[in-house]
Amino acid sequence: MVVSFHRPTRVVVDLAAIKENIRAQQPYLAENQTIFAVVKANGYGHGVLAVAKAAKEAGATGFCVATLDEGIELRTAGFTEPIFILGPIDLSGLKWASKYQLSLPVTSLAYLEDLIAQAEQLSLSKDNHLLLHLAIDSGMGRIGFRENQSLQTAISLIEQQANLVWEGIFTHFATADEADRSYWQQQFSRFESVLASLPRQPKYVHVSNSATLLWQKPIGNVIRMGISMYGLNPSGEALQLPVALKPALSLVSALTQVKLVEKGEGIGYGKTYETKASEWIGTVPIGYADGFIRKFQGFSLLVDGYECEIVGRVCMDQLMIRLPKELPLGTEVVIIGKSKDKENSLQDLANYVDTIHYEIACLISARVPRVYVEES
Ligand SMILES: Cc1ncc(COP(=O)(O)O)c(C=O)c1O
């Protein structure tokens, strides 16, 4: 998808906020722990390369991504730090994992056996070994070993292969962002007993996302820091943050048309809105192809400190808002962020469409340019 620079809609990312958020959480780390910045999904919609650079400057010593391609993107951009791929890769991509030294998760014995068979075809040199992390399903039910016998077999299989390196072990918690700690505790205990059963500890042990770092007991030596680095509360509104974080992302646009529409006229597809009086209607160049979904109809955008309701259906590329008065073309429209004394947070948008802020940020499509500032 081509990035549309020639329209006023853009994501503005404050890189100073990302750096401050990382630094503000350093006191939560134990001495042996380091931060790996989770920059999957285009840095949670913020733009992967700029976020990775900022995170590195603030002290992150490695990165986590979801896919092999995301790892390759970081490597080819020049990042030499360790990169963990958090989801299982299609084994046809093994040669790239080896070439770019990207650490892979091993999710089951069957997957490992396939991986070994594929690796044999590659005739890897000693320098091009595969770095493997054993995924433990301690209760998330997503990826990883649930059963200790196959885990032990996997470890001995890896140790027998000259070109495989058992580099790490990890798990992921399902409820680290909840006040009720019982399920988190259950997962934690399961993982602890897995650790106790290991013949040795690999180089990396990693279990902690942002919520585990902030509210639970972060063990292991790598913290996989995602959402808190972007300045958002991992729990949404459920738990209070123990540290002040600053949201890094704003989404802005501008009025591309302003018109006075007579009472009783229809606005948008399906004529779902009819003007109640003579109304000033503004058009904004953002729509569902930008990730601003149709469910936002009725939500208010901010123009010059005014709350302006989205009237009519959100179109693919544009939407209409009701203005309090005639405003000049080009007036800034804030979708996410501050306008005078008003603010639309990612959390406000998430609440409106009944989802989480992670999803709203990730939905903003590649068509919207990402612009970087250092404001804090
Ligand atoms: C395996 C894994 N680790 C870490 C993270 C980062 O989580 P958070 O953004 O809540 O810090 C994620 C996010 O989805 C994940 O899937």
XYZ file of C-alpha atoms and ligand atoms in Angstrom:
392
model
C 0.000 0.000 0.000
C 1.365 3.394 -0.920
C 1.714 5.892 1.928
C -0.519 8.922 1.281
C 1.636 11.917 2.086
C -0.425 14.310 -0.027
C -3.323 14.649 2.359
C -3.320 16.029 5.876
C -4.049 12.790 7.753
C -1.082 11.567 9.756
C 0.039 9.709 12.841
C 2.382 11.824 14.924
C 4.672 9.859 17.226
C 6.567 11.536 20.043
C 9.808 9.568 20.262
C 10.849 11.421 23.408
C 7.757 9.997 25.117
C 8.822 6.462 24.142
C 12.271 7.046 25.561
C 10.879 8.556 28.777
C 8.469 5.654 29.207
C 11.302 3.147 28.942
C 13.520 5.077 31.326
C 10.662 5.518 33.814
C 10.325 1.733 34.055
C 14.024 0.959 34.505
C 13.675 1.046 38.333
C 11.318 -1.944 38.100
C 14.048 -4.165 36.674
C 16.198 -6.456 38.768
C 19.953 -6.175 38.281
C 20.204 -9.104 35.874
C 17.265 -7.931 33.753
C 17.216 -6.036 30.500
C 14.474 -4.645 28.262
C 13.687 -6.024 24.824
C 11.347 -3.649 23.002
C 8.310 -5.350 21.483
C 8.030 -3.711 18.072
C 5.832 -6.214 16.252
C 2.947 -5.065 14.061
C 4.837 -1.989 12.873
C 5.677 -1.017 16.448
C 2.012 -1.312 17.543
C 1.150 0.995 14.656
C 3.715 3.631 15.684
C 6.273 2.746 12.999
C 8.780 0.001 13.670
C 12.139 1.472 12.707
C 11.818 4.830 14.459
C 10.441 3.144 17.582
C 13.237 0.558 17.583
C 15.863 3.297 17.288
C 14.286 5.316 20.122
C 13.969 2.228 22.311
C 17.614 1.380 21.737
C 18.660 4.920 22.654
C 16.674 4.606 25.887
C 18.405 1.365 26.847
C 16.568 -1.523 25.173
C 19.136 -4.198 24.345
C 17.068 -6.345 21.988
C 13.766 -6.610 20.157
C 10.753 -8.878 19.903
C 8.662 -9.251 16.772
C 5.871 -11.583 15.741
C 7.005 -12.798 12.332
C 10.148 -13.721 10.448
C 9.568 -10.872 7.989
C 9.416 -8.348 10.830
C 12.742 -9.661 12.102
C 14.318 -9.398 8.653
C 13.071 -5.812 8.378
C 14.932 -4.872 11.563
C 18.119 -6.668 10.523
C 18.207 -5.167 7.060
C 17.707 -1.741 8.640
C 20.970 -2.348 10.502
C 19.903 -3.453 13.999
C 22.482 -5.934 15.300
C 20.871 -6.637 18.686
C 19.235 -10.005 19.476
C 15.781 -10.316 17.922
C 13.234 -12.813 19.256
C 10.452 -13.947 16.966
C 7.487 -14.646 19.219
C 5.327 -16.716 16.870
C 6.181 -19.964 15.067
C 7.526 -19.410 11.578
C 6.780 -21.332 8.428
C 9.770 -23.668 8.215
C 10.358 -22.780 4.579
C 11.869 -19.590 6.019
C 14.521 -21.341 8.155
C 17.397 -20.246 5.940
C 16.465 -16.611 6.583
C 16.318 -17.156 10.324
C 19.803 -18.584 10.076
C 21.159 -15.930 7.725
C 19.837 -13.042 9.838
C 20.397 -14.747 13.206
C 16.814 -14.376 14.362
C 15.799 -16.391 17.433
C 12.902 -18.757 16.813
C 10.282 -20.240 19.106
C 9.911 -24.023 19.261
C 6.310 -24.797 20.040
C 6.092 -28.602 20.177
C 8.100 -31.775 19.668
C 6.498 -32.343 16.269
C 7.470 -28.815 15.179
C 11.042 -29.390 16.365
C 11.307 -32.669 14.451
C 10.166 -30.925 11.265
C 12.596 -28.097 11.960
C 15.504 -30.548 12.375
C 14.587 -32.286 9.119
C 14.443 -28.946 7.287
C 17.682 -27.723 8.900
C 19.501 -30.841 7.615
C 18.573 -29.855 4.048
C 20.162 -26.439 4.561
C 23.658 -27.706 5.427
C 24.209 -24.818 7.806
C 27.715 -23.727 8.670
C 28.760 -23.376 12.304
C 28.346 -19.593 12.117
C 24.860 -19.907 10.716
C 23.315 -21.925 13.519
C 19.651 -21.630 14.456
C 18.854 -19.947 17.751
C 15.934 -21.658 19.458
C 13.659 -20.665 22.340
C 11.385 -23.272 23.888
C 7.870 -21.914 24.242
C 6.028 -23.105 27.349
C 2.257 -23.015 27.419
C 1.745 -22.380 31.122
C -1.923 -21.500 30.654
C -2.309 -19.098 27.746
C -3.381 -22.000 25.520
C -1.734 -20.452 22.475
C 1.713 -21.854 21.640
C 4.190 -24.055 23.440
C 4.847 -27.266 25.320
C 2.299 -28.254 27.941
C 3.847 -31.531 28.863
C 7.225 -31.985 30.522
C 8.264 -35.294 28.950
C 8.158 -33.922 25.395
C 9.949 -30.786 26.582
C 12.809 -32.865 27.985
C 12.972 -34.889 24.747
C 13.080 -31.646 22.772
C 15.973 -30.344 24.858
C 18.034 -33.480 24.285
C 17.245 -33.442 20.570
C 18.431 -29.832 20.281
C 21.567 -30.514 22.298
C 22.470 -33.368 19.892
C 22.410 -31.109 16.818
C 25.585 -29.187 16.061
C 23.756 -26.398 14.262
C 21.019 -25.809 16.796
C 21.537 -23.608 19.826
C 19.151 -23.798 22.765
C 19.192 -20.099 23.482
C 16.052 -19.457 25.485
C 12.885 -20.526 27.238
C 9.767 -18.440 27.673
C 6.108 -18.277 28.497
C 3.340 -15.685 28.244
C 0.786 -14.762 30.894
C -2.891 -14.388 30.105
C -3.989 -12.282 33.088
C -1.000 -10.242 34.242
C -3.104 -7.089 33.773
C -5.906 -8.165 36.134
C -6.475 -7.411 39.804
C -7.263 -11.050 40.551
C -3.824 -12.663 40.690
C -4.916 -16.276 41.072
C -4.598 -17.395 37.449
C -1.367 -15.461 36.992
C -0.020 -17.238 40.091
C -1.035 -20.611 38.678
C 0.767 -19.941 35.384
C 3.788 -18.593 37.253
C 4.035 -21.728 39.434
C 3.777 -23.988 36.393
C 6.588 -22.126 34.696
C 8.709 -22.231 37.853
C 8.382 -25.994 38.000
C 9.368 -26.220 34.324
C 12.473 -24.160 35.119
C 13.299 -26.427 38.056
C 13.138 -29.480 35.771
C 15.674 -28.179 33.221
C 19.091 -29.834 32.857
C 20.564 -26.307 32.601
C 19.353 -22.753 32.124
C 19.650 -21.333 28.624
C 21.025 -17.830 28.023
C 17.611 -16.159 28.006
C 14.605 -16.767 30.256
C 11.717 -14.431 29.462
C 8.172 -14.296 30.784
C 7.344 -10.654 31.416
C 5.228 -8.378 29.300
C 4.534 -4.809 30.462
C 1.825 -5.841 32.927
C 4.007 -8.488 34.563
C 6.770 -5.934 35.013
C 4.458 -3.317 36.527
C 2.114 -5.405 38.709
C 3.401 -8.965 39.110
C 6.726 -10.617 39.836
C 8.905 -10.311 36.746
C 11.340 -13.206 36.688
C 13.849 -14.144 34.007
C 16.485 -11.878 32.514
C 14.596 -10.274 29.616
C 11.482 -8.116 29.919
C 9.420 -8.096 26.711
C 8.161 -4.539 26.970
C 5.365 -3.559 24.598
C 2.406 -1.369 25.389
C 3.870 0.490 28.384
C 6.742 1.697 26.211
C 4.154 3.356 23.965
C 2.751 5.103 27.052
C -0.441 3.126 27.537
C -1.803 1.335 30.587
C -1.602 -2.431 29.847
C -4.803 -3.021 31.815
C -6.823 -0.351 30.041
C -8.607 1.192 32.992
C -8.685 -1.822 35.310
C -5.514 -1.139 37.318
C -3.825 2.103 38.195
C -0.362 2.618 36.743
C 2.356 2.691 39.421
C 4.408 5.008 37.210
C 3.468 7.966 35.008
C 3.525 7.083 31.299
C 3.037 9.389 28.348
C 1.096 8.235 25.268
C 3.349 8.619 22.236
C 0.780 8.517 19.448
C -1.565 11.186 18.073
C -3.686 10.963 14.933
C -4.556 14.208 13.199
C -6.127 15.400 9.998
C -7.686 18.624 8.670
C -10.935 19.916 7.223
C -10.961 19.471 3.446
C -14.467 20.864 2.935
C -16.807 22.981 5.053
C -20.392 23.668 4.030
C -23.672 24.883 5.439
C -26.305 22.198 4.935
C -30.015 23.022 5.185
C -32.264 21.345 7.764
C -33.522 17.854 6.799
C -30.693 16.953 4.394
C -29.002 13.533 4.440
C -25.317 12.988 5.228
C -23.315 9.952 4.098
C -24.066 6.464 2.739
C -27.476 5.139 3.671
C -28.576 8.620 4.802
C -28.232 7.498 8.417
C -27.998 11.131 9.568
C -30.344 13.953 8.713
C -29.466 17.518 9.658
C -31.655 18.711 12.515
C -31.290 22.370 11.603
C -29.138 24.326 9.234
C -25.727 22.822 10.157
C -22.055 23.394 9.351
C -20.696 20.076 8.101
C -16.969 19.435 7.770
C -15.339 16.680 5.732
C -12.243 14.910 7.085
C -10.006 12.696 4.900
C -9.880 9.559 7.024
C -11.986 6.429 6.728
C -12.119 2.734 7.325
C -9.327 2.068 4.790
C -7.129 4.020 7.218
C -8.237 1.747 10.055
C -10.825 4.206 11.331
C -13.716 1.777 11.347
C -17.403 2.450 10.668
C -18.269 1.788 14.312
C -16.873 5.244 15.123
C -20.011 6.902 13.742
C -21.276 9.178 16.529
C -17.846 9.562 18.186
C -16.575 13.136 18.526
C -13.401 14.445 16.911
C -11.755 17.605 18.263
C -11.551 20.793 16.218
C -10.123 23.890 17.810
C -11.139 22.528 21.221
C -14.710 21.743 20.095
C -16.144 18.219 20.255
C -17.528 17.549 16.777
C -19.695 14.480 16.293
C -19.106 12.162 13.331
C -22.398 12.348 11.461
C -23.429 9.760 8.925
C -21.474 6.627 8.139
C -17.693 6.604 8.056
C -16.755 6.092 4.377
C -13.703 4.227 3.082
C -11.543 7.378 2.832
C -13.516 10.253 4.365
C -16.002 11.100 7.064
C -18.190 14.037 8.008
C -18.440 15.909 11.294
C -20.873 18.522 12.587
C -19.043 21.779 13.299
C -20.147 24.387 15.847
C -19.633 27.175 13.315
C -17.981 27.905 9.993
C -14.293 27.038 10.247
C -11.540 27.609 7.672
C -10.472 24.843 5.315
C -7.317 23.226 6.627
C -8.295 23.620 10.297
C -6.693 20.785 12.269
C -8.909 17.871 13.282
C -7.648 15.760 16.181
C -8.776 12.168 16.125
C -6.399 10.972 18.844
C -4.590 13.517 20.982
C -5.088 16.969 22.452
C -6.911 20.011 21.124
C -6.866 22.983 23.496
C -8.231 21.661 26.816
C -9.852 18.554 25.285
C -8.298 15.152 24.671
C -9.279 11.985 22.816
C -7.153 9.158 24.156
C -6.648 5.798 22.485
C -8.532 4.451 25.497
C -11.527 6.717 24.708
C -11.648 5.360 21.160
C -11.292 1.796 22.416
C -14.125 2.290 24.903
C -16.366 3.701 22.178
C -16.044 0.633 19.961
C -15.773 -1.812 22.852
C -12.222 -2.992 22.341
C -8.705 -2.392 23.697
C -6.319 0.458 22.832
C -3.792 -2.037 21.403
C -6.277 -2.842 18.647
C -7.042 0.775 17.759
C -3.330 1.604 17.392
C -2.611 -1.506 15.305
C -5.584 -0.839 13.035
C -4.206 2.453 11.701
C -3.273 1.357 8.221
C -0.056 1.710 6.242
C -1.711 4.398 4.107
C -1.394 6.899 6.973
C 2.080 8.486 7.149
C 3.935 8.268 10.462
C 5.605 11.544 11.399
C 8.132 11.723 14.222
C 8.684 14.487 16.750
C 10.670 14.763 19.984
C 8.415 16.808 22.222
C 8.878 15.830 25.834
C 4.545 -13.159 23.665
C 4.381 -11.707 23.938
N 5.252 -11.107 24.766
C 5.171 -9.797 25.052
C 4.157 -9.024 24.504
C 4.077 -7.561 24.874
O 2.938 -7.352 25.664
P 2.586 -5.879 26.168
O 2.381 -5.077 24.953
O 1.312 -6.081 26.924
O 3.737 -5.428 26.991
C 3.218 -9.599 23.658
C 2.145 -8.792 23.102
O 1.195 -9.160 22.516
C 3.338 -10.991 23.365
O 2.469 -11.605 22.554
